[in-house]
Coordinates of C-alpha atoms and ligand atoms in Angstrom, one line a residue:
M237 CA -11.6 -17.1 16.6
G238 CA -13.5 -14.4 19.3
S239 CA -10.2 -15.3 21.5
T240 CA -7.5 -12.9 18.9
K241 CA -6.2 -9.9 20.0
F242 CA -7.2 -6.7 18.0
L243 CA -4.1 -5.5 16.4
W244 CA -3.1 -1.9 16.6
G245 CA 0.2 -0.4 14.3
A246 CA 1.1 1.7 11.6
A247 CA 2.7 0.9 8.7
S248 CA 4.7 2.4 6.5
A249 CA 7.0 0.9 3.0
A250 CA 10.9 0.4 2.4
Y251 CA 11.2 3.2 0.4
Q252 CA 9.7 6.0 1.7
V253 CA 11.4 5.5 5.2
E254 CA 15.1 3.8 5.1
G255 CA 17.4 5.5 2.8
A256 CA 20.2 4.0 2.5
W257 CA 20.3 3.1 -0.6
Q258 CA 23.6 2.1 -1.3
A259 CA 24.5 0.4 1.9
D260 CA 25.5 -2.6 3.0
G261 CA 25.3 -5.0 -0.5
K262 CA 22.1 -3.1 -1.3
G263 CA 21.3 -3.9 -5.0
L264 CA 19.5 -0.7 -7.1
S265 CA 15.7 -0.4 -7.5
N266 CA 13.5 0.8 -10.3
W267 CA 12.9 3.6 -7.3
D268 CA 16.7 4.7 -6.9
I269 CA 16.5 4.9 -10.9
Y270 CA 13.3 7.3 -11.1
T271 CA 14.4 9.1 -8.3
N272 CA 18.4 9.6 -9.4
V273 CA 18.5 9.2 -12.5
Y274 CA 15.0 10.1 -14.1
R275 CA 14.6 12.9 -11.4
A276 CA 10.6 12.1 -11.0
T277 CA 10.3 13.7 -8.8
E278 CA 11.4 17.4 -10.1
P279 CA 8.4 17.4 -13.2
V280 CA 5.3 17.0 -9.6
T281 CA 7.1 18.9 -7.3
G282 CA 9.6 20.7 -8.7
K283 CA 12.3 19.7 -6.8
Q284 CA 14.9 17.0 -7.0
E285 CA 13.8 14.3 -4.4
T286 CA 15.3 10.5 -3.4
G287 CA 14.6 8.0 -0.9
N288 CA 18.4 7.7 -0.6
I289 CA 18.6 8.9 3.0
A290 CA 14.4 9.1 3.1
I291 CA 13.9 8.7 7.2
N292 CA 16.8 6.9 7.9
A293 CA 15.2 4.0 9.7
Y294 CA 17.3 1.0 7.8
D295 CA 20.1 2.6 10.7
R296 CA 19.5 0.5 14.5
E297 CA 20.1 3.3 16.5
Q298 CA 17.7 5.3 14.6
Y299 CA 15.0 2.8 14.2
L300 CA 15.1 1.1 17.9
Q301 CA 14.6 5.2 18.6
D302 CA 11.0 4.8 16.4
I303 CA 10.1 1.6 18.6
A304 CA 10.3 2.9 21.5
L305 CA 8.1 6.1 20.2
M306 CA 6.2 3.2 18.6
R307 CA 5.6 1.4 22.4
Q308 CA 4.9 4.6 23.7
L309 CA 2.7 5.0 21.0
G310 CA 0.9 1.7 23.0
L311 CA 1.4 -0.5 19.1
N312 CA 0.6 -3.9 19.1
C313 CA 1.9 -4.7 15.1
Y314 CA 4.4 -2.2 13.2
R315 CA 3.5 -2.6 9.1
F316 CA 6.6 -2.6 6.9
S317 CA 7.8 -4.0 3.5
L318 CA 10.9 -5.3 2.9
C319 CA 13.7 -4.0 0.0
W320 CA 14.0 -6.7 -2.7
S321 CA 17.0 -5.6 -3.6
R322 CA 18.3 -5.6 -0.4
L323 CA 17.9 -9.3 -0.4
L324 CA 18.8 -10.2 -3.4
P325 CA 20.7 -7.6 -4.9
D326 CA 19.9 -8.6 -8.7
G327 CA 16.6 -9.4 -7.6
V328 CA 17.4 -13.2 -9.0
G329 CA 20.7 -15.8 -7.4
R330 CA 22.9 -14.1 -5.4
V331 CA 21.6 -13.3 -1.7
N332 CA 23.4 -10.6 0.8
E333 CA 22.9 -12.1 4.1
A334 CA 23.7 -8.9 5.6
G335 CA 20.2 -7.5 3.6
V336 CA 18.8 -10.7 5.8
A337 CA 20.3 -10.5 8.8
H338 CA 19.2 -6.8 8.7
Y339 CA 15.4 -7.7 8.7
Q340 CA 16.6 -10.6 10.8
Q341 CA 17.2 -8.5 13.6
F342 CA 14.8 -5.7 12.7
V343 CA 12.2 -8.4 13.3
V344 CA 13.7 -9.6 16.3
D345 CA 13.9 -6.4 17.9
L346 CA 10.3 -5.7 17.3
L347 CA 9.2 -9.2 18.8
E348 CA 11.4 -7.8 22.0
A349 CA 9.5 -4.6 22.5
G350 CA 6.4 -6.7 22.2
I351 CA 4.8 -5.8 18.4
E352 CA 4.3 -8.0 16.1
P353 CA 5.9 -7.4 13.0
V354 CA 3.3 -7.4 9.5
V355 CA 6.2 -7.9 6.7
T356 CA 5.1 -6.4 3.0
L357 CA 7.0 -8.8 0.7
Y358 CA 6.4 -6.3 -2.3
H359 CA 5.9 -2.4 -1.7
W360 CA 6.4 -1.4 -5.5
D361 CA 10.1 -1.2 -5.6
L362 CA 11.8 -3.5 -8.0
P363 CA 15.2 -4.9 -8.2
R364 CA 16.9 -3.0 -11.4
A365 CA 17.9 -5.7 -12.9
L366 CA 14.2 -6.7 -12.9
D367 CA 13.0 -3.6 -13.9
D368 CA 15.4 -3.4 -16.6
R369 CA 14.5 -7.1 -17.7
G370 CA 10.7 -5.6 -18.4
G371 CA 9.7 -5.6 -14.7
W372 CA 5.8 -7.0 -14.3
Y373 CA 5.3 -6.9 -17.9
N374 CA 7.8 -10.0 -18.2
P375 CA 5.9 -13.2 -17.4
E376 CA 9.1 -14.5 -15.6
S377 CA 7.8 -11.8 -13.2
V378 CA 5.6 -14.3 -11.3
A379 CA 9.0 -16.7 -11.2
W380 CA 11.4 -13.8 -10.5
F381 CA 8.9 -12.8 -7.2
R382 CA 8.8 -17.0 -6.3
H383 CA 12.6 -16.9 -5.7
Y384 CA 11.9 -14.4 -3.6
A385 CA 9.5 -15.3 -1.8
S386 CA 11.0 -18.2 -0.7
L387 CA 14.3 -16.6 0.5
V388 CA 12.1 -14.8 2.8
R389 CA 9.9 -17.5 4.6
E390 CA 13.2 -19.3 4.6
T391 CA 15.0 -16.0 6.1
L392 CA 12.1 -14.4 8.2
G393 CA 9.1 -16.9 7.9
P394 CA 10.3 -18.1 11.7
K395 CA 9.1 -15.1 13.6
V396 CA 6.8 -13.3 11.2
T397 CA 3.7 -14.6 11.5
K398 CA 2.2 -12.5 9.5
F399 CA 2.5 -11.6 5.8
I400 CA 1.3 -9.1 2.2
T401 CA 2.9 -9.8 -0.6
F402 CA 2.2 -7.5 -2.6
N403 CA 1.0 -3.8 -2.0
E404 CA -1.5 -1.6 -3.4
P405 CA -1.4 -3.7 -7.5
F406 CA -4.1 -1.0 -9.1
I407 CA -2.5 2.0 -8.1
D408 CA 1.4 1.3 -8.2
L409 CA 0.3 -0.1 -12.1
F410 CA -2.3 2.5 -13.5
L411 CA -1.1 4.9 -11.8
I412 CA 2.7 5.5 -10.8
E413 CA 4.5 3.0 -13.1
P414 CA 2.7 5.1 -16.3
M415 CA 3.5 8.6 -15.1
V416 CA 7.2 7.9 -14.5
E417 CA 7.1 6.4 -17.5
N418 CA 5.6 9.2 -18.9
I419 CA 8.1 11.6 -17.5
K420 CA 11.3 8.8 -18.2
T421 CA 9.5 9.7 -22.5
G422 CA 9.9 12.7 -21.9
I423 CA 6.1 13.1 -22.2
G424 CA 5.1 16.9 -20.7
D425 CA 1.6 16.0 -18.3
P426 CA 2.5 12.9 -16.7
F427 CA -0.5 12.5 -16.3
A428 CA -1.6 11.5 -19.6
I429 CA -2.1 8.2 -19.3
T430 CA -3.1 6.5 -22.6
D431 CA -5.0 3.5 -23.5
A432 CA -1.8 1.1 -24.8
Q433 CA -1.0 1.4 -21.0
Y434 CA -3.3 0.4 -19.3
G435 CA -3.2 -2.4 -22.2
R436 CA -0.5 -3.3 -21.3
Q437 CA -0.2 -3.2 -17.4
A438 CA -3.7 -5.5 -17.3
V439 CA -0.9 -7.9 -18.2
A440 CA 1.1 -6.9 -15.1
L441 CA -1.0 -7.3 -12.8
H442 CA -2.6 -10.1 -14.3
H443 CA 1.2 -11.0 -13.4
W444 CA 1.6 -10.1 -9.8
L445 CA -2.4 -11.8 -8.9
L446 CA -0.6 -15.2 -10.7
A447 CA 2.4 -14.8 -8.1
N448 CA 0.4 -13.8 -5.1
A449 CA -1.7 -16.8 -5.9
Q450 CA 1.7 -18.8 -6.3
V451 CA 3.9 -17.6 -3.4
I452 CA 0.8 -18.7 -1.0
G453 CA 0.7 -22.0 -2.1
D454 CA 4.5 -22.7 -1.4
Y455 CA 4.0 -21.1 1.6
R456 CA 1.3 -23.3 2.5
A457 CA 3.3 -26.6 0.8
A458 CA 6.2 -25.5 2.7
G459 CA 4.2 -25.2 5.5
Y460 CA 4.1 -21.9 6.8
R461 CA 2.1 -21.5 10.2
G462 CA 1.3 -17.4 9.9
E463 CA -0.9 -16.1 7.9
I464 CA -0.7 -14.6 4.2
G465 CA -2.3 -12.2 2.5
V466 CA -2.6 -9.0 0.0
A467 CA -3.1 -5.6 0.8
L468 CA -5.2 -3.9 -2.0
P469 CA -6.5 0.1 -2.4
L470 CA -10.0 0.0 -2.0
M471 CA -11.9 3.3 -2.6
P472 CA -15.6 3.4 -3.5
T473 CA -16.8 5.1 -6.8
I474 CA -19.5 7.4 -7.1
P475 CA -20.0 9.0 -10.2
E476 CA -19.5 12.7 -10.2
N477 CA -23.0 13.4 -11.1
P478 CA -25.6 10.7 -10.2
G479 CA -28.6 12.1 -12.4
K480 CA -26.2 11.2 -16.1
S481 CA -26.0 7.6 -17.3
D482 CA -22.7 8.3 -18.4
D483 CA -21.3 9.1 -15.2
I484 CA -22.1 5.9 -13.6
L485 CA -21.8 3.4 -15.9
S486 CA -18.2 4.8 -15.5
A487 CA -18.8 4.7 -12.1
A488 CA -20.0 0.7 -11.4
L489 CA -16.8 0.3 -14.1
G490 CA -14.3 2.5 -11.9
D491 CA -15.8 0.2 -9.1
A492 CA -15.1 -3.3 -11.5
V493 CA -10.9 -2.3 -12.5
I494 CA -9.7 -0.7 -9.3
N495 CA -11.9 -3.0 -6.9
R496 CA -13.5 -6.7 -7.8
W497 CA -10.8 -6.5 -10.3
C498 CA -8.1 -8.0 -7.6
L499 CA -11.3 -8.9 -5.3
D500 CA -12.7 -11.5 -8.0
A501 CA -9.7 -12.8 -8.5
L502 CA -8.1 -13.2 -5.0
F503 CA -11.6 -14.7 -3.2
K504 CA -13.6 -16.0 -6.0
G505 CA -11.0 -17.0 -8.5
R506 CA -12.8 -14.9 -11.5
Y507 CA -12.1 -12.0 -13.3
P508 CA -15.0 -9.8 -13.6
V509 CA -16.1 -10.2 -17.5
E510 CA -16.5 -6.0 -17.6
V511 CA -13.0 -5.8 -17.0
M512 CA -12.5 -8.7 -19.1
N513 CA -14.2 -7.2 -22.5
S514 CA -12.8 -3.4 -21.8
I515 CA -9.6 -4.4 -21.5
Q516 CA -9.5 -6.2 -24.6
A517 CA -10.7 -4.1 -26.7
L518 CA -7.7 -1.7 -25.5
N519 CA -5.3 -5.2 -25.5
P520 CA -6.6 -8.4 -27.9
E521 CA -3.1 -9.9 -26.6
F522 CA -5.0 -10.2 -22.9
T523 CA -5.6 -13.3 -22.6
V524 CA -6.3 -15.3 -19.4
T525 CA -6.3 -19.6 -19.0
E526 CA -8.4 -21.6 -17.2
A527 CA -5.1 -22.7 -15.9
D528 CA -4.4 -19.6 -14.8
L529 CA -8.0 -18.9 -13.2
A530 CA -7.8 -21.9 -10.9
V531 CA -4.1 -20.8 -10.3
L532 CA -6.2 -18.3 -8.4
A533 CA -8.7 -20.0 -7.3
A534 CA -7.3 -22.4 -6.0
N535 CA -5.2 -20.4 -2.9
R536 CA -7.1 -17.7 -1.4
P537 CA -5.3 -15.1 0.6
D538 CA -6.4 -16.0 4.8
F539 CA -6.5 -12.5 5.1
L540 CA -7.7 -9.0 3.1
G541 CA -5.5 -5.7 3.3
V542 CA -7.7 -2.8 3.8
N543 CA -6.2 0.3 2.3
F544 CA -9.1 2.8 2.3
Y545 CA -8.1 6.6 2.0
A546 CA -11.0 8.2 0.2
P547 CA -14.3 7.1 -2.1
A548 CA -13.9 8.3 -5.5
Y549 CA -15.2 10.8 -7.7
V550 CA -16.1 8.9 -11.0
R551 CA -16.8 11.6 -15.0
H552 CA -17.4 9.9 -18.0
D553 CA -14.3 11.4 -20.4
P554 CA -13.9 9.4 -23.8
L555 CA -11.0 11.0 -24.0
K556 CA -9.2 8.9 -20.3
P557 CA -8.9 5.6 -20.6
L558 CA -11.5 2.7 -20.1
G559 CA -13.5 6.4 -20.1
I560 CA -12.4 6.8 -16.6
N561 CA -11.6 10.5 -15.2
W562 CA -10.6 8.9 -11.9
M563 CA -10.6 12.4 -9.7
E564 CA -10.7 15.5 -11.2
T565 CA -13.2 17.0 -9.3
N566 CA -14.1 16.8 -5.8
P567 CA -17.6 17.7 -5.7
D568 CA -18.0 16.9 -2.3
P569 CA -18.8 19.4 0.6
A570 CA -16.6 17.1 2.9
P571 CA -13.2 18.4 3.5
A572 CA -10.8 17.6 1.4
A573 CA -7.3 15.5 2.0
F574 CA -4.1 15.2 0.0
N575 CA -6.1 11.6 -0.9
G576 CA -9.7 13.1 -1.0
P577 CA -12.7 13.9 0.4
V578 CA -13.7 12.6 4.1
R579 CA -16.0 10.3 3.7
P580 CA -15.5 7.6 7.0
D581 CA -19.1 6.1 6.1
Y582 CA -18.2 4.8 2.8
L583 CA -14.9 3.2 4.9
R584 CA -18.6 1.8 7.0
R585 CA -19.8 0.6 3.6
L586 CA -16.7 -0.7 2.5
L587 CA -16.2 -3.6 5.1
E588 CA -19.6 -4.6 4.7
R589 CA -19.8 -4.4 0.9
I590 CA -16.4 -6.9 1.1
R591 CA -18.4 -9.0 4.5
D592 CA -21.3 -9.4 1.9
D593 CA -19.4 -10.2 -1.2
Y594 CA -17.0 -11.5 -0.6
D595 CA -18.3 -14.3 2.4
N596 CA -16.5 -12.4 5.3
P597 CA -12.6 -13.0 5.0
P598 CA -10.5 -12.1 8.1
V599 CA -10.0 -8.2 7.6
Y600 CA -6.7 -5.8 8.7
I601 CA -6.6 -2.4 7.6
T602 CA -3.7 -1.6 6.7
E603 CA -3.1 1.8 5.6
N604 CA -5.6 4.1 6.2
G605 CA -4.7 8.5 7.3
A606 CA -4.5 11.6 6.1
G607 CA -2.2 15.0 5.4
F608 CA -3.9 18.1 5.1
G609 CA -1.3 20.2 4.1
P610 CA 0.8 23.2 6.3
V611 CA -2.7 24.8 8.4
D612 CA -3.1 21.3 9.7
E613 CA 1.4 21.1 10.5
V614 CA 1.3 23.7 12.7
I615 CA 4.3 23.6 15.0
D616 CA 3.6 24.7 18.2
G617 CA 6.0 24.6 21.2
D618 CA 7.0 20.4 21.5
T619 CA 4.4 18.9 19.4
V620 CA 2.5 19.5 16.6
N621 CA -0.9 20.7 16.1
D622 CA -3.0 18.8 13.7
P623 CA -6.6 18.3 14.9
R624 CA -7.7 17.6 10.8
R625 CA -5.6 14.5 10.8
A626 CA -6.5 13.1 14.0
N627 CA -10.0 13.6 13.8
Y628 CA -9.6 11.9 10.2
I629 CA -8.2 9.9 12.7
R630 CA -11.1 9.4 15.1
R631 CA -13.7 9.2 13.1
H632 CA -12.0 6.1 10.7
V633 CA -11.2 3.7 13.7
E634 CA -14.8 4.6 14.8
A635 CA -16.7 3.6 11.4
A636 CA -14.3 0.7 10.6
L637 CA -15.9 -0.9 14.6
K638 CA -18.8 -0.3 13.8
A639 CA -18.6 -2.4 11.0
R640 CA -16.6 -4.6 13.6
E641 CA -19.7 -4.6 15.7
S642 CA -21.9 -5.3 12.6
G643 CA -20.6 -8.7 11.9
V644 CA -17.9 -7.0 9.2
D645 CA -14.5 -10.2 11.1
L646 CA -12.6 -6.9 11.4
R647 CA -8.5 -8.1 13.3
G648 CA -7.0 -4.9 12.8
Y649 CA -6.0 -1.1 12.0
M650 CA -2.7 1.2 11.2
V651 CA -2.3 4.1 10.7
W652 CA -0.8 5.4 7.7
S653 CA 1.4 6.2 9.6
L654 CA 3.6 6.6 11.9
F655 CA 6.1 9.1 10.2
D656 CA 6.0 11.9 7.9
N657 CA 7.9 10.2 5.2
F658 CA 8.6 9.8 0.9
E659 CA 5.8 10.6 -0.3
W660 CA 6.1 8.9 -4.2
L661 CA 6.6 11.3 -6.9
Q662 CA 5.0 13.9 -4.5
G663 CA 8.1 13.7 -2.8
Y664 CA 8.9 15.1 1.0
G665 CA 6.0 17.7 0.5
R666 CA 2.8 15.4 1.9
R667 CA 2.8 14.8 5.2
F668 CA 1.5 12.0 6.7
G669 CA 2.9 11.3 9.8
I670 CA 1.6 10.9 13.3
V671 CA 5.4 12.0 13.5
H672 CA 6.7 14.6 12.3
V673 CA 10.0 14.3 11.1
D674 CA 12.4 17.1 10.7
F675 CA 13.7 16.4 7.2
D676 CA 17.4 17.9 7.9
S677 CA 18.1 16.7 11.4
Q678 CA 15.9 13.4 11.4
K679 CA 14.8 14.7 14.6
R680 CA 11.0 13.1 15.6
T681 CA 8.1 14.7 17.1
P682 CA 4.9 13.3 18.3
K683 CA 2.2 15.3 17.0
R684 CA -1.0 16.1 18.1
S685 CA -2.2 13.3 16.4
F686 CA -0.1 10.7 18.5
E687 CA -1.8 11.9 20.7
A688 CA -5.0 10.8 19.8
Y689 CA -4.7 7.5 18.1
R690 CA -2.4 6.4 22.1
E691 CA -6.0 7.9 23.6
I692 CA -7.9 5.4 20.8
I693 CA -5.8 2.1 21.3
A694 CA -5.8 2.6 25.1
R695 CA -9.1 2.3 25.4
G696 CA -9.3 -0.9 22.8
V697 CA -12.1 -2.6 22.0
E698 CA -14.8 -4.7 22.9
P699 CA -14.9 -8.6 22.5
A700 CA -15.8 -9.6 19.3
G701 CA -18.9 -10.7 18.1
G702 CA -20.5 -9.3 21.8
Ligands
LIG105 C1 0.6 3.4 -0.4 C2 1.5 4.4 0.2 C3 1.9 6.3 0.4 C4 -0.3 6.0 1.2 C5 0.0 7.7 0.8 C6 -1.2 4.2 -0.4 O1 -1.3 4.1 -1.5 O2 0.4 2.3 -0.4 O3 2.8 4.2 0.2 O4 2.2 6.5 1.1 O5 -1.0 5.6 0.0 O6 -0.4 8.3 -0.3

């Protein structure tokens, strides 16, 4: 495999960029409801913001210009997600042909520009009709997802060589969804996530993992010739006080929950014992059968997508679910981006751990990026000065390539994100793009980090294995 070309990409997600929330027969998604009905951004940002227009990426005239920028940057891949309810407005059943045609055209347009599409099936926007039926908590969700994934395989599979089933199960299920639930039910602090929510979401995560395994099996059985994998949010955990045994234990449990739960399920076909024990203490009904584990074990992904932003500091706190207080403090002397301290050394360690503990699977960094707030978004003539982001990207690519030199089977790097976009519950207030977007006029302006990334790509990588 030494000759496999290294992928240089950028990543995005449908709800964050597409807009066109009611165009061409699209059904509504949970996020359309969260933002338009529950005004879910408001308690977090003080403003009602939605993805109704986002950065207008559904529009072909717009996205062709965006593809031109991708070419200018030198990308050879682009990761994006599909909006399930554009394809199946009710989640299952009736197909929206206009939605199918849209994504087929987008794939063709990328390929014609020499850019390989990396397609995520699920990046958090569930058809509203399925959300109303209990969403991922409902055991039928496994069958819903298989049905949707078959449509994707049949309609896009012939041209798409890389699929990602799910994006970041843990963040969606254990952070975002409980926060939205707290907003819906009027609980003052969206962050007041409870033991009961953790116990329930564990069942939902089990369904994601089963659905993932079944879909991988289905794709292989149908003779799909490309690769299929998963993108996980991986965060090395660090005890806030390394001299305190409670913090050390909570950081270890945090690691089991946020990292090993999915990694072990995907690559070893089992769940960590401490996860089973601690979740069953919250929800005695959480059970996993031998038959389920056999399905997981039989369908190892072709690759692992690593989404890395920062390590997580953990403090023991008996009032939080599982006694884990995530990232409430940041004792790290390194400068902090929105998502945590800037520690590229932890990316290298993480990649080497995956090599050692999970039998060196092929790895793509499917997300890595940063935002530092207005101090790093300074308009400067016809560009935007963002030296901190440029530096962040340079240092993380360097760390990743060092890991590759040490034998990690790293095959690509995708920055989050090409464009500023809708940052979920944080709305438009948090910018992660290497291209600035004026959300009123939709004008795109490459930032200095765009230039930095262009130079990195132009430099390229040494062939793997020296
Ligand atoms: C998600 C993205 C998000 C990014 C920046 C990841 O957790 O996959 O959708 O925008 O982080 O916070």
